XYZ file of C-alpha atoms in Angstrom:
776
model
C 127.481 -12.035 -103.917
C 124.796 -11.261 -106.811
C 122.601 -14.325 -105.795
C 122.814 -13.264 -102.065
C 122.082 -9.596 -102.544
C 118.968 -10.756 -104.768
C 117.973 -13.192 -101.914
C 117.976 -10.352 -99.406
C 121.214 -10.927 -97.851
C 123.473 -7.966 -97.215
C 125.868 -9.021 -94.709
C 128.911 -9.390 -97.120
C 132.280 -10.298 -95.680
C 134.556 -9.638 -98.459
C 138.235 -10.329 -96.434
C 136.502 -13.829 -95.584
C 135.815 -14.693 -98.865
C 139.217 -13.624 -100.493
C 140.761 -15.772 -97.338
C 138.835 -18.896 -98.170
C 139.417 -18.738 -102.086
C 143.309 -17.556 -101.780
C 144.621 -18.239 -98.586
C 142.574 -22.020 -97.654
C 141.412 -23.411 -101.121
C 144.061 -21.650 -103.181
C 147.737 -23.007 -102.754
C 147.008 -26.462 -103.865
C 145.803 -24.988 -107.211
C 148.614 -22.435 -107.628
C 151.026 -25.088 -106.664
C 149.561 -27.574 -109.064
C 150.075 -25.096 -111.991
C 153.951 -24.779 -110.869
C 154.119 -28.379 -110.813
C 152.679 -28.859 -114.546
C 155.260 -25.996 -115.680
C 157.978 -27.791 -113.944
C 157.107 -31.613 -115.414
C 156.736 -29.964 -118.899
C 160.224 -28.551 -118.523
C 161.930 -31.440 -117.405
C 160.262 -33.978 -119.501
C 160.320 -32.081 -122.434
C 157.507 -34.006 -123.832
C 153.755 -32.792 -123.488
C 151.951 -35.961 -122.567
C 155.058 -37.146 -120.088
C 154.710 -34.023 -118.278
C 150.984 -34.377 -117.801
C 151.298 -37.765 -116.859
C 153.686 -36.969 -114.258
C 151.805 -34.044 -112.657
C 148.862 -36.345 -112.418
C 150.964 -39.005 -110.796
C 152.252 -36.535 -108.253
C 149.027 -34.922 -107.684
C 147.362 -38.345 -106.767
C 150.410 -39.474 -104.551
C 147.823 -39.281 -101.500
C 146.055 -41.971 -102.678
C 148.790 -44.747 -102.159
C 149.943 -42.995 -99.074
C 146.540 -43.412 -97.548
C 146.683 -47.030 -98.382
C 150.190 -47.279 -96.431
C 149.116 -45.432 -93.693
C 151.300 -42.410 -94.331
C 149.330 -39.027 -93.522
C 152.068 -36.432 -93.037
C 151.577 -33.466 -95.110
C 155.121 -33.037 -95.653
C 155.440 -35.589 -98.351
C 151.912 -35.448 -99.678
C 151.574 -32.899 -102.744
C 150.607 -29.457 -101.812
C 149.067 -30.801 -98.652
C 147.982 -28.318 -95.899
C 146.372 -29.022 -92.603
C 142.701 -29.828 -93.114
C 140.633 -26.928 -91.810
C 137.292 -26.055 -91.066
C 135.729 -22.444 -90.838
C 133.509 -22.044 -87.840
C 130.548 -19.352 -88.122
C 131.352 -18.744 -84.355
C 135.032 -19.448 -83.963
C 136.187 -18.494 -87.449
C 139.323 -20.739 -88.058
C 140.536 -20.613 -84.565
C 143.876 -22.364 -83.859
C 143.586 -24.491 -86.993
C 144.858 -22.010 -89.345
C 148.048 -21.674 -87.841
C 149.374 -25.354 -89.121
C 147.557 -24.270 -92.422
C 149.962 -21.355 -92.733
C 153.159 -23.178 -91.951
C 152.185 -25.893 -94.286
C 151.558 -23.266 -97.129
C 154.642 -21.589 -96.681
C 156.411 -25.174 -96.795
C 154.873 -25.779 -100.101
C 155.072 -22.241 -101.192
C 159.078 -22.423 -100.955
C 158.872 -25.810 -102.737
C 156.850 -23.982 -105.407
C 159.680 -21.370 -105.830
C 162.228 -24.125 -105.592
C 160.513 -25.867 -108.511
C 159.950 -22.568 -110.289
C 163.925 -21.698 -110.117
C 164.685 -25.081 -111.418
C 162.414 -24.616 -114.473
C 163.818 -21.410 -115.207
C 167.382 -23.055 -115.055
C 166.508 -25.803 -117.371
C 164.170 -23.875 -119.534
C 165.342 -24.840 -123.453
C 166.961 -21.736 -124.870
C 167.523 -22.986 -128.336
C 168.742 -26.531 -128.282
C 167.538 -28.290 -125.094
C 170.518 -28.808 -122.498
C 171.198 -30.985 -119.609
C 171.188 -30.242 -115.998
C 174.931 -29.634 -115.742
C 175.465 -27.344 -118.623
C 172.484 -25.554 -117.648
C 173.425 -25.260 -114.103
C 177.061 -24.098 -115.184
C 175.235 -21.401 -117.482
C 172.952 -20.400 -114.486
C 173.948 -16.884 -112.850
C 175.421 -16.754 -109.415
C 172.428 -14.732 -108.463
C 169.794 -17.445 -109.262
C 172.148 -19.851 -107.585
C 172.129 -17.894 -104.195
C 168.490 -17.505 -104.581
C 167.994 -21.413 -104.921
C 170.307 -21.924 -101.851
C 168.671 -19.594 -99.770
C 164.964 -21.221 -100.657
C 166.264 -24.922 -99.755
C 167.855 -23.632 -96.565
C 164.554 -21.863 -95.623
C 162.376 -25.061 -96.586
C 164.642 -27.198 -94.679
C 163.982 -24.908 -91.717
C 160.457 -24.402 -92.087
C 160.350 -28.478 -92.575
C 162.123 -28.727 -89.333
C 159.748 -26.598 -87.477
C 156.950 -28.508 -88.777
C 158.294 -31.557 -87.907
C 159.048 -30.356 -84.175
C 155.555 -29.263 -84.114
C 153.872 -32.186 -85.412
C 156.401 -34.997 -84.083
C 157.717 -33.974 -81.076
C 155.606 -31.297 -79.298
C 152.712 -33.127 -80.637
C 152.121 -36.912 -81.551
C 152.392 -37.351 -85.128
C 150.157 -39.969 -85.588
C 148.096 -40.292 -82.299
C 145.798 -43.541 -82.300
C 142.480 -43.106 -84.240
C 139.178 -43.265 -82.961
C 138.842 -46.807 -84.747
C 142.030 -48.127 -83.464
C 141.618 -46.781 -80.083
C 137.995 -48.397 -79.881
C 139.313 -51.455 -81.204
C 141.923 -51.712 -78.744
C 139.840 -51.283 -75.726
C 137.876 -54.166 -76.950
C 140.672 -56.380 -77.213
C 142.142 -55.640 -73.771
C 139.138 -55.036 -71.446
C 135.917 -56.794 -73.208
C 136.723 -59.441 -70.571
C 135.312 -57.451 -67.810
C 131.923 -56.703 -69.717
C 129.920 -59.053 -67.327
C 131.567 -57.836 -64.089
C 128.702 -56.205 -61.924
C 129.411 -52.325 -61.321
C 127.541 -49.669 -59.589
C 125.361 -46.806 -61.348
C 125.813 -43.327 -60.602
C 122.747 -41.663 -58.749
C 124.323 -37.988 -58.417
C 126.815 -36.083 -59.967
C 128.377 -33.196 -58.824
C 131.102 -30.985 -60.493
C 132.643 -27.885 -60.941
C 134.358 -27.338 -64.041
C 136.785 -24.111 -65.220
C 136.785 -23.577 -68.972
C 139.886 -21.529 -70.568
C 138.716 -20.815 -74.036
C 141.825 -18.520 -74.863
C 143.988 -21.423 -73.926
C 141.514 -24.339 -75.025
C 141.466 -26.403 -72.277
C 139.343 -27.324 -69.091
C 140.018 -28.563 -65.481
C 137.178 -30.358 -63.641
C 136.637 -31.920 -59.958
C 133.731 -34.019 -59.797
C 132.097 -36.585 -57.672
C 129.703 -39.479 -58.123
C 127.398 -40.934 -55.767
C 127.635 -44.457 -56.594
C 124.930 -47.425 -55.634
C 125.351 -51.042 -56.041
C 121.740 -52.061 -57.745
C 123.074 -55.611 -58.552
C 122.480 -58.647 -56.365
C 126.008 -59.372 -55.455
C 128.976 -57.444 -53.770
C 131.117 -55.160 -55.752
C 134.888 -55.871 -55.426
C 136.502 -53.572 -57.940
C 135.511 -50.689 -59.939
C 136.659 -49.907 -63.488
C 136.829 -46.481 -64.736
C 136.687 -45.645 -68.674
C 137.779 -42.238 -70.009
C 136.979 -40.781 -73.616
C 140.358 -40.318 -76.036
C 142.133 -37.091 -75.120
C 140.979 -36.761 -71.799
C 143.360 -37.288 -68.372
C 142.397 -38.602 -65.426
C 143.782 -37.203 -62.374
C 143.271 -38.010 -58.519
C 140.696 -40.387 -57.908
C 139.370 -40.785 -54.369
C 137.226 -43.655 -53.214
C 137.315 -45.134 -49.236
C 139.763 -47.959 -49.372
C 140.516 -48.016 -52.769
C 143.882 -49.020 -54.292
C 144.814 -48.699 -58.007
C 145.480 -52.255 -59.591
C 145.902 -51.709 -63.079
C 146.276 -48.032 -65.190
C 146.301 -47.644 -68.858
C 146.073 -43.957 -69.772
C 146.742 -44.467 -73.320
C 143.464 -46.581 -73.467
C 141.631 -44.628 -70.789
C 141.069 -47.777 -68.602
C 141.762 -48.020 -64.832
C 141.014 -50.712 -62.301
C 140.560 -49.979 -58.601
C 140.461 -52.723 -55.928
C 137.769 -52.096 -53.184
C 139.211 -52.946 -49.549
C 135.481 -53.225 -48.530
C 132.933 -54.513 -51.081
C 129.973 -52.701 -51.800
C 127.091 -54.550 -51.090
C 123.777 -54.752 -52.791
C 121.916 -51.480 -51.972
C 124.866 -49.541 -50.524
C 126.118 -46.338 -51.714
C 129.576 -44.668 -51.784
C 130.988 -41.383 -53.025
C 133.622 -41.387 -55.696
C 135.924 -38.576 -56.436
C 137.918 -37.683 -59.352
C 139.602 -34.761 -61.062
C 139.752 -34.729 -64.952
C 141.177 -32.228 -67.415
C 142.569 -31.681 -71.045
C 146.043 -30.308 -71.393
C 146.784 -26.960 -72.678
C 147.898 -27.693 -76.215
C 151.209 -26.277 -77.497
C 152.215 -25.581 -81.075
C 150.176 -26.982 -83.826
C 149.268 -30.829 -85.278
C 149.086 -32.355 -88.759
C 145.781 -33.005 -89.938
C 144.362 -34.640 -92.870
C 140.937 -35.716 -93.751
C 141.592 -39.251 -94.674
C 142.949 -40.470 -91.227
C 141.085 -41.465 -88.224
C 142.493 -38.619 -85.980
C 140.056 -36.026 -84.655
C 140.687 -32.583 -86.067
C 139.088 -30.772 -82.777
C 138.512 -33.664 -80.189
C 134.802 -33.866 -78.775
C 136.035 -32.797 -75.337
C 138.291 -29.837 -76.612
C 137.454 -26.544 -75.512
C 137.538 -23.737 -78.511
C 137.933 -19.887 -78.497
C 134.333 -19.544 -78.886
C 131.240 -22.042 -78.709
C 132.233 -24.545 -76.879
C 130.089 -27.639 -76.215
C 131.045 -30.554 -73.587
C 129.161 -33.628 -73.396
C 129.535 -35.001 -70.114
C 130.334 -38.745 -71.276
C 133.339 -36.986 -73.181
C 134.583 -35.531 -69.957
C 133.651 -37.575 -66.906
C 134.677 -41.166 -66.393
C 132.567 -44.029 -67.317
C 131.927 -46.885 -64.904
C 132.906 -50.012 -66.315
C 133.189 -51.687 -69.799
C 130.653 -50.726 -72.372
C 129.615 -52.121 -75.718
C 129.428 -48.747 -76.881
C 133.193 -48.914 -77.813
C 132.714 -52.107 -80.114
C 132.617 -51.383 -83.818
C 129.382 -52.923 -85.612
C 130.380 -53.004 -89.171
C 131.565 -56.748 -90.099
C 134.058 -55.152 -92.720
C 135.396 -52.630 -90.146
C 135.855 -55.596 -87.591
C 137.668 -57.739 -90.195
C 140.183 -54.767 -90.983
C 140.975 -54.322 -87.298
C 141.501 -58.047 -86.683
C 138.471 -58.235 -84.676
C 136.588 -61.525 -84.009
C 132.770 -61.331 -85.591
C 130.335 -60.362 -82.951
C 127.912 -63.078 -81.737
C 125.572 -60.086 -81.291
C 125.572 -56.602 -82.532
C 123.829 -56.092 -79.177
C 122.165 -57.719 -76.398
C 119.112 -59.923 -76.899
C 115.708 -57.873 -75.854
C 115.318 -60.453 -72.907
C 118.781 -60.309 -71.617
C 118.896 -59.581 -67.761
C 122.149 -57.494 -67.797
C 120.913 -55.331 -70.683
C 117.687 -54.833 -69.170
C 119.182 -53.491 -65.989
C 120.939 -50.825 -67.747
C 120.510 -47.780 -69.832
C 121.074 -48.161 -73.451
C 124.506 -46.690 -74.361
C 125.435 -45.018 -70.618
C 125.069 -48.309 -68.830
C 126.329 -46.583 -65.634
C 123.669 -43.783 -65.570
C 120.185 -44.245 -64.187
C 117.725 -41.375 -62.555
C 119.345 -39.295 -60.484
C 120.255 -35.756 -59.762
C 123.047 -33.479 -61.163
C 124.705 -30.293 -59.505
C 126.777 -28.312 -61.857
C 129.086 -25.290 -61.538
C 130.878 -23.816 -64.579
C 133.618 -21.072 -64.604
C 134.621 -19.573 -67.833
C 136.063 -16.470 -69.429
C 134.702 -13.055 -68.855
C 133.149 -12.243 -72.238
C 131.393 -15.548 -72.517
C 128.041 -17.122 -70.910
C 128.196 -20.316 -69.317
C 124.803 -22.689 -69.919
C 124.127 -26.001 -69.072
C 121.295 -28.671 -68.202
C 118.693 -28.128 -65.630
C 117.647 -25.228 -63.427
C 119.880 -22.105 -63.118
C 120.494 -21.589 -59.459
C 122.796 -18.497 -59.491
C 125.239 -16.615 -61.715
C 128.142 -14.639 -60.544
C 131.788 -12.980 -61.547
C 134.874 -14.021 -59.569
C 138.217 -12.681 -60.270
C 137.267 -11.844 -63.671
C 135.602 -14.684 -64.711
C 131.851 -15.663 -65.138
C 130.081 -18.545 -63.092
C 126.780 -20.280 -63.310
C 125.320 -23.131 -61.413
C 122.732 -25.700 -62.258
C 120.716 -28.390 -61.059
C 118.596 -30.866 -62.396
C 116.039 -33.381 -60.662
C 114.984 -35.964 -61.816
C 117.689 -36.344 -64.453
C 119.154 -38.955 -66.667
C 122.682 -38.001 -65.194
C 124.087 -36.610 -68.683
C 124.293 -33.054 -69.652
C 126.341 -30.608 -71.974
C 128.067 -27.557 -71.028
C 128.127 -24.650 -73.274
C 130.210 -21.833 -73.320
C 130.164 -18.593 -75.776
C 130.010 -15.028 -76.545
C 126.141 -15.186 -76.800
C 123.344 -12.844 -77.322
C 120.327 -14.055 -75.488
C 116.738 -13.897 -76.321
C 113.780 -14.825 -73.827
C 110.072 -15.293 -74.268
C 108.107 -15.757 -71.436
C 104.642 -15.969 -73.322
C 104.339 -19.644 -72.987
C 103.596 -22.017 -70.362
C 107.486 -22.227 -69.626
C 110.086 -19.577 -70.243
C 112.030 -20.058 -73.646
C 115.607 -18.805 -73.748
C 117.936 -18.815 -76.864
C 121.635 -18.141 -76.632
C 122.807 -17.701 -80.204
C 125.937 -16.051 -81.904
C 125.103 -12.012 -82.299
C 125.451 -12.250 -86.061
C 122.854 -14.880 -85.940
C 119.690 -13.219 -85.093
C 117.439 -13.897 -88.248
C 115.528 -16.943 -87.237
C 115.454 -16.299 -83.486
C 111.757 -15.442 -83.552
C 111.046 -18.239 -85.833
C 112.617 -20.694 -83.586
C 110.966 -19.283 -80.661
C 107.553 -19.285 -82.007
C 107.934 -22.924 -82.879
C 109.760 -24.236 -79.897
C 106.522 -22.694 -78.073
C 103.906 -23.797 -80.330
C 105.419 -27.349 -80.225
C 105.698 -27.323 -76.692
C 101.967 -26.518 -76.228
C 101.294 -29.447 -79.074
C 103.460 -32.107 -77.220
C 101.820 -31.495 -73.794
C 98.407 -31.863 -75.522
C 99.472 -34.837 -77.271
C 101.572 -36.933 -74.936
C 101.477 -35.557 -71.580
C 103.137 -32.560 -69.396
C 106.501 -31.149 -70.237
C 108.793 -32.199 -67.362
C 111.309 -29.019 -66.996
C 110.667 -25.577 -65.850
C 112.440 -24.136 -68.944
C 113.437 -24.630 -72.402
C 116.677 -23.343 -73.613
C 118.337 -23.631 -77.271
C 122.075 -23.449 -77.304
C 124.308 -22.331 -80.663
C 127.739 -24.047 -80.373
C 130.543 -24.563 -83.035
C 130.011 -27.734 -85.502
C 133.138 -29.702 -85.339
C 131.791 -33.419 -83.878
C 128.617 -33.248 -85.931
C 126.491 -33.991 -82.810
C 123.044 -32.571 -81.436
C 122.224 -32.501 -77.910
C 118.958 -32.553 -75.967
C 119.041 -32.943 -72.144
C 116.947 -31.671 -69.145
C 115.278 -29.046 -71.502
C 118.431 -27.644 -73.174
C 118.819 -28.206 -76.655
C 122.133 -27.599 -78.368
C 122.180 -27.085 -82.130
C 125.415 -26.478 -84.210
C 125.844 -23.591 -85.916
C 125.366 -24.773 -89.288
C 121.846 -26.354 -88.986
C 119.363 -23.736 -88.237
C 120.959 -20.506 -87.369
C 121.693 -19.328 -90.750
C 119.507 -21.425 -92.856
C 116.785 -19.073 -94.911
C 113.675 -19.293 -93.264
C 111.407 -19.945 -96.195
C 110.542 -22.860 -98.266
C 112.651 -26.005 -97.556
C 114.806 -24.083 -95.281
C 112.077 -23.146 -92.765
C 110.762 -26.889 -92.975
C 114.659 -27.511 -92.065
C 114.626 -25.472 -88.904
C 111.371 -26.347 -87.772
C 111.961 -30.074 -87.818
C 115.485 -29.648 -85.951
C 113.901 -27.752 -83.121
C 110.684 -29.791 -82.798
C 112.738 -32.980 -83.080
C 115.015 -32.272 -80.253
C 112.292 -30.804 -77.918
C 110.126 -34.140 -78.401
C 113.417 -35.810 -76.874
C 112.074 -34.438 -73.798
C 109.224 -37.158 -73.601
C 111.132 -40.001 -75.053
C 114.820 -39.386 -73.817
C 114.294 -37.575 -70.467
C 110.999 -39.624 -68.864
C 112.244 -42.865 -69.651
C 115.143 -44.834 -69.944
C 115.634 -47.252 -72.789
C 117.401 -50.770 -72.061
C 120.803 -51.808 -73.204
C 119.610 -53.970 -75.601
C 119.054 -54.249 -79.416
C 116.634 -51.933 -81.149
C 116.629 -49.605 -77.986
C 117.774 -46.612 -80.007
C 114.323 -46.890 -82.185
C 112.521 -45.660 -78.943
C 114.075 -42.150 -78.549
C 114.616 -41.685 -82.354
C 111.364 -42.949 -83.768
C 109.105 -41.437 -81.469
C 110.914 -38.029 -81.710
C 110.659 -37.990 -85.169
C 106.925 -38.980 -85.386
C 106.215 -36.449 -82.727
C 107.874 -33.864 -85.015
C 106.234 -34.916 -88.023
C 102.731 -34.623 -86.371
C 103.544 -31.053 -85.272
C 104.788 -30.228 -88.639
C 101.551 -31.796 -90.305
C 99.529 -29.523 -87.975
C 101.222 -26.559 -89.559
C 101.371 -27.357 -93.217
C 98.403 -27.732 -95.708
C 97.857 -31.200 -97.062
C 99.622 -30.545 -100.363
C 102.794 -28.852 -98.533
C 102.583 -32.024 -96.201
C 102.481 -34.627 -99.209
C 105.393 -32.823 -101.150
C 107.755 -32.555 -98.015
C 106.939 -36.290 -97.148
C 107.630 -37.323 -100.684
C 111.089 -35.319 -100.357
C 111.968 -36.758 -97.075
C 111.408 -40.020 -98.238
C 113.438 -39.514 -101.200
C 116.018 -38.126 -99.280
C 116.210 -41.197 -96.522
C 116.346 -43.715 -99.337
C 119.073 -41.864 -101.275
C 121.052 -41.863 -98.267
C 120.695 -45.697 -97.713
C 122.559 -46.031 -101.178
C 125.730 -44.834 -99.435
C 125.689 -47.129 -96.496
C 128.080 -49.934 -96.448
C 126.352 -52.551 -93.971
C 122.934 -54.404 -94.424
C 119.925 -51.880 -93.134
C 118.667 -53.121 -90.115
C 115.105 -53.609 -88.803
C 113.991 -51.260 -85.963
C 114.134 -54.177 -83.548
C 117.774 -54.566 -84.295
C 119.068 -50.999 -84.402
C 122.102 -50.246 -82.080
C 123.467 -46.557 -83.290
C 122.401 -46.503 -86.644
C 120.762 -43.331 -85.794
C 119.370 -41.967 -89.037
C 118.119 -45.228 -89.765
C 116.092 -45.267 -86.409
C 114.677 -41.595 -86.665
C 113.938 -41.306 -90.201
C 112.870 -44.848 -91.138
C 111.249 -45.295 -87.669
C 109.499 -42.390 -88.209
C 107.937 -43.500 -91.554
C 106.925 -46.962 -89.778
C 104.989 -45.094 -87.208
C 103.141 -42.864 -89.568
C 102.247 -46.065 -91.792
C 101.309 -47.884 -88.729
C 98.922 -44.753 -88.084
C 97.675 -45.134 -91.643
C 96.553 -48.586 -90.813
C 94.963 -48.226 -87.388
C 94.170 -44.608 -87.113
C 95.889 -41.865 -85.343
C 93.858 -41.939 -82.054
C 94.750 -45.814 -81.619
C 98.326 -45.295 -82.307
C 98.694 -42.218 -80.042
C 96.604 -44.154 -77.306
C 99.392 -46.785 -77.421
C 102.230 -44.636 -77.252
C 100.777 -42.595 -74.289
C 100.092 -46.134 -72.550
C 103.744 -47.070 -73.371
C 105.106 -43.670 -71.990
C 102.752 -43.874 -68.892
C 104.072 -47.639 -68.000
C 107.851 -46.787 -68.365
C 107.662 -42.935 -67.041
C 110.733 -42.769 -64.553
C 110.781 -46.186 -64.074
C 113.542 -48.132 -62.746
C 114.984 -51.315 -64.209
C 113.995 -53.495 -66.102
C 114.072 -50.449 -68.364
C 111.772 -50.130 -71.718
C 112.592 -52.236 -75.001
C 111.338 -51.781 -78.366
C 109.350 -54.751 -78.105
C 107.461 -52.953 -75.072
C 106.635 -50.184 -77.884
C 105.599 -52.755 -80.244
C 103.403 -54.372 -77.707
C 101.534 -51.313 -76.808
C 100.795 -50.452 -80.229
C 99.675 -54.078 -80.925
C 97.034 -53.677 -78.475
C 95.422 -50.742 -79.957
C 95.160 -53.161 -83.491
C 91.920 -53.955 -84.289
C 92.380 -57.582 -86.335
C 94.906 -59.896 -86.951
C 95.842 -58.343 -90.267
C 97.007 -55.141 -88.860
C 99.061 -56.978 -86.134
C 100.944 -58.937 -88.498
C 101.724 -55.518 -90.463
C 103.024 -54.021 -87.238
C 105.109 -56.751 -86.202
C 106.622 -57.045 -89.848
C 107.304 -53.324 -89.873
C 109.205 -53.608 -86.592
C 111.119 -56.804 -87.200
C 111.875 -56.657 -91.027
C 113.010 -54.122 -93.362
C 109.953 -53.870 -95.347
C 109.543 -51.420 -98.471
C 106.714 -51.437 -101.024
C 106.021 -50.244 -104.517
C 102.825 -48.891 -105.734
C 101.841 -47.344 -109.061
C 98.929 -46.540 -111.256
C 99.059 -48.539 -114.514
C 95.965 -47.231 -116.327
C 92.885 -44.819 -115.300
C 89.785 -44.855 -117.299
C 86.509 -43.422 -117.059
C 83.100 -43.832 -118.891
C 80.203 -41.177 -119.026
C 76.971 -43.017 -118.272
C 73.603 -42.246 -119.366
C 72.633 -41.338 -115.708
C 75.148 -38.313 -115.504
C 77.606 -40.544 -113.227
C 80.824 -41.788 -114.373
C 82.014 -45.273 -114.658
C 85.659 -45.698 -113.414
C 88.265 -48.371 -113.912
C 91.789 -48.310 -112.159
C 94.726 -50.615 -112.847
C 96.932 -50.688 -109.691
C 100.191 -52.088 -109.420
C 101.622 -52.951 -105.904
C 104.613 -55.109 -104.543
C 106.193 -55.724 -101.021
C 109.777 -56.463 -100.472
C 111.867 -57.456 -97.790
C 115.646 -56.667 -97.352
C 117.537 -60.078 -97.426
C 121.151 -58.717 -97.556
C 123.298 -55.582 -98.569
C 121.151 -54.085 -101.542
C 119.230 -57.236 -101.907
C 115.439 -57.631 -101.507
C 112.898 -60.351 -102.029
C 109.222 -60.306 -102.801
C 106.439 -60.703 -99.604
C 102.882 -61.579 -99.851
C 100.942 -58.345 -100.105
C 97.723 -57.929 -97.570
C 97.565 -54.230 -97.068
C 94.864 -51.467 -97.619
C 96.328 -48.725 -99.643
C 94.833 -44.998 -100.081
C 93.330 -44.336 -103.548
C 92.222 -40.872 -104.226
C 90.192 -39.324 -107.295
C 90.876 -35.378 -108.057
C 88.967 -32.991 -110.245
C 90.121 -30.668 -112.674
C 90.556 -27.939 -109.732
C 92.501 -30.388 -107.755
C 89.878 -30.945 -105.315
C 89.224 -34.532 -103.937
C 86.349 -36.149 -105.078
C 86.456 -39.704 -103.908
C 88.861 -41.564 -101.580
C 88.872 -44.832 -100.430
C 91.252 -47.679 -99.218
C 90.869 -50.856 -101.016
C 93.092 -54.083 -99.623
C 95.688 -55.070 -102.166
C 96.581 -58.629 -102.009
C 97.998 -59.130 -105.761
C 100.743 -57.421 -108.033
C 98.139 -56.284 -110.049
C 94.597 -55.147 -108.947
C 91.626 -54.045 -111.385
C 89.074 -51.526 -109.709
C 85.689 -50.676 -110.761
C 83.238 -48.331 -109.406
C 81.136 -45.179 -109.919
C 81.433 -41.653 -109.208
C 79.151 -38.573 -109.103
C 81.844 -36.482 -110.726
C 84.398 -36.750 -113.560
C 87.771 -37.333 -112.176
C 90.659 -35.409 -114.003
C 93.646 -37.908 -112.432
C 94.098 -40.762 -109.558
C 96.713 -40.905 -106.955
C 97.638 -44.110 -104.938
C 99.335 -43.526 -101.577
C 99.064 -39.630 -101.679
C 100.533 -39.051 -98.519
C 103.412 -41.202 -99.206
C 102.903 -43.153 -96.116
C 104.365 -46.389 -97.771
C 108.396 -46.440 -97.501
C 109.563 -46.831 -101.121
C 112.671 -46.603 -102.568
C 111.453 -46.115 -105.749
C 109.123 -43.166 -105.915
C 107.761 -43.126 -109.305
C 104.997 -40.744 -109.836
C 102.047 -41.902 -107.933
C 99.509 -40.121 -110.270
C 97.703 -41.136 -113.417
C 95.650 -38.955 -115.746
C 92.212 -40.278 -116.816
C 91.742 -41.613 -120.364
C 88.350 -41.179 -121.632
C 86.772 -44.386 -122.638
C 84.251 -44.156 -126.019
C 83.370 -47.710 -125.776
C 80.660 -47.361 -123.488
C 81.454 -50.524 -121.528
C 79.145 -50.774 -118.463
C 80.959 -51.020 -115.101
C 80.344 -53.581 -112.649
C 81.329 -52.040 -108.981
C 84.278 -53.756 -107.090
C 83.720 -54.854 -103.665
C 86.320 -53.241 -101.312
């Protein structure tokens, strides 16, 4: 609290502090202290008691290995819960309290047993000690045991009868869908050209009901005789209506349904599919642990405040999709899945080129969404707001979008709203009323970045920008149709200075940039397509951030960003893919992709790179199939390269995992009789290619690298870019001014996991050896 006060924060929440300290985290430590006392008494041996305490405290490790996750037999385990800035503990605290009561009673029982067995003089066995215990103590112990059994029975009723004890987890569900339904992958399926939805949200009861319809079109070259529907976990599919369709197979436990069509849907024909989806009002409470594979909050759950519902999680998917397939070899082996021949479709696969990445059933189209929610909440979604109204004590809103990718996110919360009409399009911020500190900063940089992106890449395609706050349970961010969804923990409560300010600006500008790379082109469902959206959005955001920083601020930020990225790579359990082979490795596509584009800019120049990117966007803007691939972006950039060496570097950066290691081994200067200075630099440089998980092999080096000489006042006095081809290079040349230190790759453009100090202070050479200038 003292630190908060010194930092200028005065919104102290003392009840919450005590609740988190003593109610959420405290029970485990209190009970472990009781356990330590109990084991000391029953063993009568200091070290035996300590050892037994440790064994019982770590019982969850073997239980996890055995797939036993119930908190009734995991020492002092309470439900895994998470505090939300918008939604509080919500419904999660109920189960936590019941488990706390259950284990609190266990602690009381252990304390009474320890009291009965406590040595009073000579150590006693159980029976004599029990016989000496007072009747009052025995009655209390019996009452505790009965209460413990009653509470345990109530927990079992809620977690194993009212709710499934161990429902299928994310990994197992996806594996089972692949085993059963991958056989249908190559069947022709229609695409959705229009989505109409009327959805009712009930935040107080935590469920929704939706009625929708798809306009389907057969864009294949053959008749479609059957339609397959796939729904996300926890979603119930109700009545489905399609002219002449009959249900052939239904697998509600896996969310897969097959309908036969009495009349085939011919190429070019359209038809309407109507459906009902819903989630069921929850009852009681569930068992939650952080080590199982079951959602604590399902992505399609409605919550008390700050709901976000992504359309693929609440609407049926048309056909089987590779999106469900596990890509990690070790996980596939653990789940008894066969090795994948291809992580993703090849770049020239005709089926993949005709389908959109991930959401293969969606193409260009329109949406019409009507949302109803509680009276105190505001419904928000993608597209242009058509109308708002109140009916029967509920708030409603209708949104339309055109053209659209067909996907959207629905939000509902008790929002405060900030509006700004001083930019080309209006900006609206929907936020939790207590999170107003950064609203002006967010609005400012959304507006400035919008202008910057339009000047750099072309027109913004929507009539508004919305930024919406929501609860952080599923770890996702959203950007569709001019509406940016950012969870409560990312920008809304960050300190708006230093790295905190960078963090805020980076997120909002990165998501805004997707209006060009996600909303104006479709990436094909082939390898590497994730790179298009992520790398280009990251590069656009970095360009904007550079325009807002001083050169020194940019260099420090780039260094920190690179350091953070390569540290995160140390935590992955799979081989890093190149940009042309990325599937859903989003952090690699975003951060490494952005670094690669910045290095290409360093090699061919910013004007050339932007010309290539704009040409790529112009070619595929609102383009129907065949859709864009990462190779198309590569080719557009290659067209701007001026020589073979640049083209080779670009191809390597896209198709291989390349890193560099550069440094300055020595820096020497010698005063000359004419007042100038002889300079001698010893450079070290290596280039590596990833050859396996954590393995690298050297590659031939042929790359221009920036060298900068700086004087005592930190002013650049000499900047040049020699081409490095050897592990060690000695450069000699003459400068007009005395340098203080030299820098290699001062802007940190070379992706490197070994960020050594790239500076070297000059030594004075007293031998007066004349210098012969290098040619570079």
